[in-house]
Amino acid sequence: MPTSSAPERVVVTGIGIITSIGHNITTYWDNLLAGTSGITRITTFDPTDYPSQVGAEVKDFDAKQYMDPKEVKRNDRYSHFAMAASREALKDAILDTTKLADASRFGVIIGSGIGGIETMEKQAMTLFEKGPRKVSPFMIPSLIANIASGIVAIEFKAQGPNFGVVSACATSCHAIGEAFRFLQRGEADVMLAGGSEAAVTSLGYAGFCAMRAMSTNFNDEPARASRPFDLNRDGFIMGEGAGVLVLETLSHAKARGARIYCELAGYAATCDAYHITSPDPEGKPLSKCITQALADAKIKPEEVDYINAHGTSTPYNDKFETLAFKRAFGEHAKTIAISSTKSMTGHLLGAAGAIEAAVAIKAVQTGEIPPTINYETPDPECDLNYTPNVKIKRKVRVAISDNLGFGGQNAALVFRALD
Amino acid sequence: MSDLSIEERVKRIIVNQLNVNEEQVVPTAHFLNDLGADSLDTVELVMAFEEEFKAELQGKEIPETDAEKLMTVGDINAYITSKM
């Protein structure tokens, strides 16, 4: 409860993950440390005619394990992932939401970069083939990018702050940051926050391929395709899935005797205001975002031990992100352990921020840092320590996770070991 | 064409659309009150009936004014039969 003007401290008490390399935090983390790639040739549609033919699909996923079969039918795959990750996060937090004293102090902010694109694709076909009267009444509710927050709230009776965040690939970084603010201001005790994406569809691929944003040189070697910071990187690899965190005020977590991973100490958001899809070539707004997030946490740049980079494996992103790190940290940039776990998970767009925040959190908790796999040939323009190919052990007191979205939207989160 | 009766085909669609047990689909069962449907489900149900009974309905859609009155399983059975 807010008793003074000082912001509430906020902690992470649960992590839910649905990815190509794990349907819970334990499997996900083990696979990341082992350097396991989840990237294969696309199976959900025939990729033969597409320039990019590989992706990180969620396999062996049965939505009915996580939600009522009727609800499965009424919702898009992106909402299935969101519900599954939310359930996993609450399980991990050992939090029985029916026991919460006040449902209006329990909120949900789960975003999506795109929303239900598979639904839109199918219903557009129906419209053109059969006419407007055959379009499903569930099309709009299942494709809107805020419905995941809505259905999760219905399932767990969360009547507190609730909306969807949409900022492309920075979506769930912003979602976690905004949830953090509600908790800091004392307007909620518990928040589910994260993002979900299911854009590994024919339309999703056609669109990103048309932008020349995706890797095309490694169709025969899927596991080698995502290679952030490597000289021969040639585009991102799309992944799907969801990440959801349970965030609580420190006082609420302590009162219920919760296991605490670490503190969420800072957040900031900036915009390049430069180009719709290309990052700012000087990396200034991103470096400002990181600097502001650290100031928000009252942490000095020299205290940062690990960064889970956005590291998309596109030529531009990795170069300009590197530049931004150098701007923000100066000489200290060289001593920070950096890794891009997109080398294994692919790029989950709106879910990237949450599954990567989870990596920063686990690094603080365990002192282990997952590698950037496929790092073979150094790029002179990417000259920092990217934790190549093999995990390392290192005491991590402070970790950052940053993300950049189309639209020039940047966000950064700062996690810190709880004293 | 299906060998099943109208009633059986209606039942099959309802079971599939609303995820209910066959035993629940009795003629007096009300879509909203007994079978857990909401207003969006009923729209989709009507679309499913139009598709299944294309021949019986001579390819015509069920008009909005008729659809509003079809609230029970028995209503649907009677409506389809009346159009044959």
Coordinates of N, CA, C and O in Angstrom, one line a residue, chain B residues 8-74:
Chain B
E8 N -30.0 -34.8 -36.0 CA -28.7 -35.3 -35.7 C -27.6 -34.3 -36.3 O -26.6 -34.1 -35.6
R9 N -27.9 -33.8 -37.4 CA -26.9 -32.8 -38.0 C -26.9 -31.5 -37.2 O -25.8 -31.0 -37.0
V10 N -28.0 -31.1 -36.7 CA -28.1 -29.9 -35.9 C -27.3 -30.1 -34.6 O -26.5 -29.3 -34.2
K11 N -27.5 -31.3 -34.0 CA -26.8 -31.7 -32.8 C -25.3 -31.7 -33.0 O -24.6 -31.1 -32.2
R12 N -24.9 -32.2 -34.1 CA -23.4 -32.3 -34.4 C -22.8 -31.0 -34.5 O -21.7 -30.7 -33.9
I13 N -23.5 -30.1 -35.1 CA -23.0 -28.7 -35.3 C -22.9 -28.0 -33.9 O -21.9 -27.4 -33.6
I14 N -23.9 -28.1 -33.1 CA -23.9 -27.5 -31.8 C -22.8 -28.0 -30.9 O -22.1 -27.2 -30.3
V15 N -22.7 -29.3 -30.9 CA -21.6 -29.9 -30.1 C -20.3 -29.4 -30.5 O -19.4 -29.0 -29.7
N16 N -20.1 -29.3 -31.8 CA -18.8 -28.9 -32.3 C -18.5 -27.4 -32.1 O -17.5 -27.0 -31.6
Q17 N -19.6 -26.6 -32.3 CA -19.4 -25.1 -32.1 C -19.3 -24.7 -30.7 O -18.5 -23.8 -30.3
L18 N -20.1 -25.3 -29.8 CA -20.2 -24.8 -28.5 C -19.5 -25.6 -27.5 O -19.4 -25.3 -26.3
N19 N -18.8 -26.7 -28.0 CA -18.1 -27.6 -27.1 C -18.9 -28.1 -25.9 O -18.5 -28.0 -24.7
V20 N -20.1 -28.6 -26.2 CA -21.0 -29.1 -25.2 C -21.1 -30.6 -25.4 O -20.7 -31.1 -26.5
N21 N -21.6 -31.4 -24.4 CA -21.9 -32.8 -24.6 C -23.2 -33.0 -25.4 O -24.1 -32.2 -25.3
E22 N -23.2 -34.1 -26.1 CA -24.4 -34.5 -26.9 C -25.7 -34.5 -26.0 O -26.7 -34.1 -26.5
E23 N -25.5 -35.0 -24.8 CA -26.7 -35.2 -23.9 C -27.3 -33.8 -23.6 O -28.5 -33.8 -23.3
Q24 N -26.5 -32.8 -23.6 CA -27.0 -31.5 -23.3 C -27.9 -30.9 -24.4 O -28.7 -30.0 -24.2
V25 N -27.7 -31.4 -25.6 CA -28.4 -30.8 -26.8 C -29.8 -31.5 -27.0 O -30.0 -32.2 -27.9
V26 N -30.7 -31.1 -26.1 CA -32.1 -31.5 -26.2 C -32.9 -30.4 -26.8 O -32.5 -29.3 -26.8
P27 N -34.1 -30.8 -27.4 CA -34.9 -29.8 -28.1 C -35.2 -28.5 -27.3 O -35.2 -27.4 -27.8
T28 N -35.3 -28.6 -26.0 CA -35.7 -27.5 -25.2 C -34.5 -26.6 -24.8 O -34.6 -25.6 -24.2
A29 N -33.3 -27.2 -25.0 CA -32.1 -26.4 -24.6 C -31.9 -25.1 -25.3 O -32.0 -25.0 -26.5
H30 N -31.7 -24.0 -24.5 CA -31.6 -22.7 -24.9 C -30.1 -22.3 -25.1 O -29.3 -22.6 -24.2
F31 N -29.8 -21.8 -26.3 CA -28.4 -21.5 -26.6 C -27.7 -20.7 -25.5 O -26.6 -21.0 -25.0
L32 N -28.3 -19.6 -25.1 CA -27.7 -18.7 -24.1 C -27.8 -19.2 -22.7 O -26.8 -19.2 -22.0
N33 N -29.0 -19.7 -22.3 CA -29.2 -20.1 -20.9 C -28.7 -21.4 -20.6 O -28.3 -21.7 -19.4
D34 N -28.8 -22.4 -21.5 CA -28.4 -23.8 -21.2 C -27.1 -24.2 -21.8 O -26.5 -25.2 -21.3
L35 N -26.7 -23.7 -22.9 CA -25.6 -24.2 -23.6 C -24.3 -23.3 -23.6 O -23.3 -23.5 -24.3
G36 N -24.4 -22.3 -22.7 CA -23.2 -21.4 -22.5 C -22.8 -20.5 -23.7 O -21.7 -20.0 -23.7
A37 N -23.7 -20.3 -24.6 CA -23.3 -19.5 -25.8 C -23.4 -18.0 -25.4 O -24.2 -17.6 -24.5
D38 N -22.7 -17.2 -26.1 CA -22.9 -15.7 -26.0 C -23.4 -15.2 -27.3 O -23.6 -16.0 -28.3
S39 N -23.6 -13.9 -27.4 CA -24.2 -13.4 -28.7 C -23.3 -13.7 -29.9 O -23.8 -13.9 -31.0
L40 N -22.0 -13.7 -29.7 CA -21.1 -13.9 -30.8 C -21.2 -15.4 -31.3 O -21.2 -15.7 -32.5
D41 N -21.3 -16.3 -30.3 CA -21.5 -17.7 -30.6 C -22.8 -17.9 -31.5 O -22.7 -18.7 -32.4
T42 N -23.8 -17.2 -31.1 CA -25.1 -17.5 -31.9 C -25.0 -17.0 -33.3 O -25.5 -17.6 -34.2
V43 N -24.2 -15.9 -33.5 CA -24.0 -15.5 -34.9 C -23.2 -16.6 -35.7 O -23.6 -16.9 -36.8
E44 N -22.2 -17.1 -35.0 CA -21.4 -18.1 -35.7 C -22.2 -19.4 -35.9 O -22.1 -20.1 -37.0
L45 N -23.1 -19.7 -35.0 CA -23.9 -20.9 -35.1 C -24.8 -20.8 -36.3 O -24.9 -21.7 -37.1
V46 N -25.4 -19.7 -36.5 CA -26.3 -19.5 -37.6 C -25.6 -19.6 -38.9 O -26.0 -20.3 -39.9
M47 N -24.3 -19.1 -39.0 CA -23.5 -19.3 -40.2 C -23.2 -20.7 -40.4 O -23.2 -21.2 -41.6
A48 N -23.0 -21.5 -39.3 CA -22.7 -22.9 -39.5 C -23.9 -23.7 -40.0 O -23.8 -24.6 -40.8
F49 N -25.1 -23.3 -39.5 CA -26.3 -23.9 -40.0 C -26.5 -23.6 -41.5 O -26.9 -24.5 -42.3
E50 N -26.3 -22.4 -41.9 CA -26.5 -22.0 -43.3 C -25.6 -22.9 -44.2 O -25.9 -23.3 -45.3
E51 N -24.4 -23.1 -43.7 CA -23.4 -23.9 -44.5 C -23.8 -25.4 -44.6 O -23.9 -25.9 -45.6
E52 N -24.2 -25.9 -43.4 CA -24.6 -27.3 -43.4 C -25.9 -27.6 -44.2 O -26.0 -28.6 -44.8
F53 N -26.8 -26.7 -44.1 CA -28.1 -26.9 -44.7 C -28.4 -26.1 -46.0 O -29.5 -25.6 -46.2
K54 N -27.3 -25.9 -46.7 CA -27.3 -25.1 -47.9 C -28.4 -25.6 -48.8 O -29.2 -24.8 -49.4
A55 N -28.5 -27.0 -49.0 CA -29.4 -27.6 -49.9 C -30.9 -27.3 -49.4 O -31.7 -26.9 -50.2
E56 N -31.1 -27.6 -48.1 CA -32.4 -27.5 -47.5 C -32.9 -26.0 -47.6 O -34.1 -25.7 -47.8
L57 N -32.0 -25.1 -47.5 CA -32.3 -23.7 -47.5 C -32.3 -23.1 -48.9 O -32.4 -21.9 -49.0
Q58 N -32.1 -23.9 -49.9 CA -31.9 -23.5 -51.3 C -30.9 -22.4 -51.4 O -31.0 -21.5 -52.2
G59 N -29.8 -22.6 -50.6 CA -28.6 -21.7 -50.8 C -28.9 -20.3 -50.2 O -28.1 -19.4 -50.3
K60 N -30.1 -20.1 -49.6 CA -30.4 -18.8 -49.0 C -29.8 -18.6 -47.6 O -29.7 -19.6 -46.8
E61 N -29.5 -17.4 -47.2 CA -29.1 -17.1 -45.9 C -30.3 -17.0 -45.0 O -31.4 -16.7 -45.4
I62 N -30.1 -17.3 -43.7 CA -31.2 -17.2 -42.7 C -31.3 -15.7 -42.4 O -30.4 -15.1 -41.9
P63 N -32.4 -15.0 -42.7 CA -32.6 -13.6 -42.5 C -32.4 -13.3 -41.0 O -32.8 -14.0 -40.1
E64 N -31.8 -12.1 -40.7 CA -31.6 -11.6 -39.4 C -32.8 -11.7 -38.5 O -32.8 -12.1 -37.4
T65 N -34.0 -11.3 -39.1 CA -35.2 -11.3 -38.4 C -35.7 -12.7 -37.9 O -36.2 -12.9 -36.9
D66 N -35.3 -13.7 -38.8 CA -35.6 -15.1 -38.4 C -34.6 -15.6 -37.3 O -35.0 -16.2 -36.3
A67 N -33.3 -15.3 -37.6 CA -32.2 -15.8 -36.7 C -32.5 -15.3 -35.3 O -32.2 -16.1 -34.4
E68 N -32.9 -14.1 -35.1 CA -33.2 -13.6 -33.7 C -34.1 -14.5 -32.9 O -34.1 -14.5 -31.7
K69 N -35.0 -15.2 -33.7 CA -36.0 -16.0 -32.9 C -35.6 -17.4 -32.7 O -36.2 -18.2 -32.0
L70 N -34.5 -17.8 -33.3 CA -34.0 -19.2 -33.1 C -33.2 -19.3 -31.9 O -31.9 -19.2 -31.9
M71 N -33.8 -19.5 -30.7 CA -33.1 -19.5 -29.5 C -32.9 -20.9 -28.8 O -32.1 -21.0 -27.9
T72 N -33.6 -21.9 -29.3 CA -33.4 -23.3 -28.8 C -33.1 -24.2 -29.9 O -33.3 -24.0 -31.1
V73 N -32.6 -25.4 -29.5 CA -32.3 -26.5 -30.4 C -33.6 -26.8 -31.2 O -33.5 -27.0 -32.4
G74 N -34.7 -26.9 -30.5 CA -36.0 -27.2 -31.2 C -36.4 -26.2 -32.2 O -36.9 -26.5 -33.3

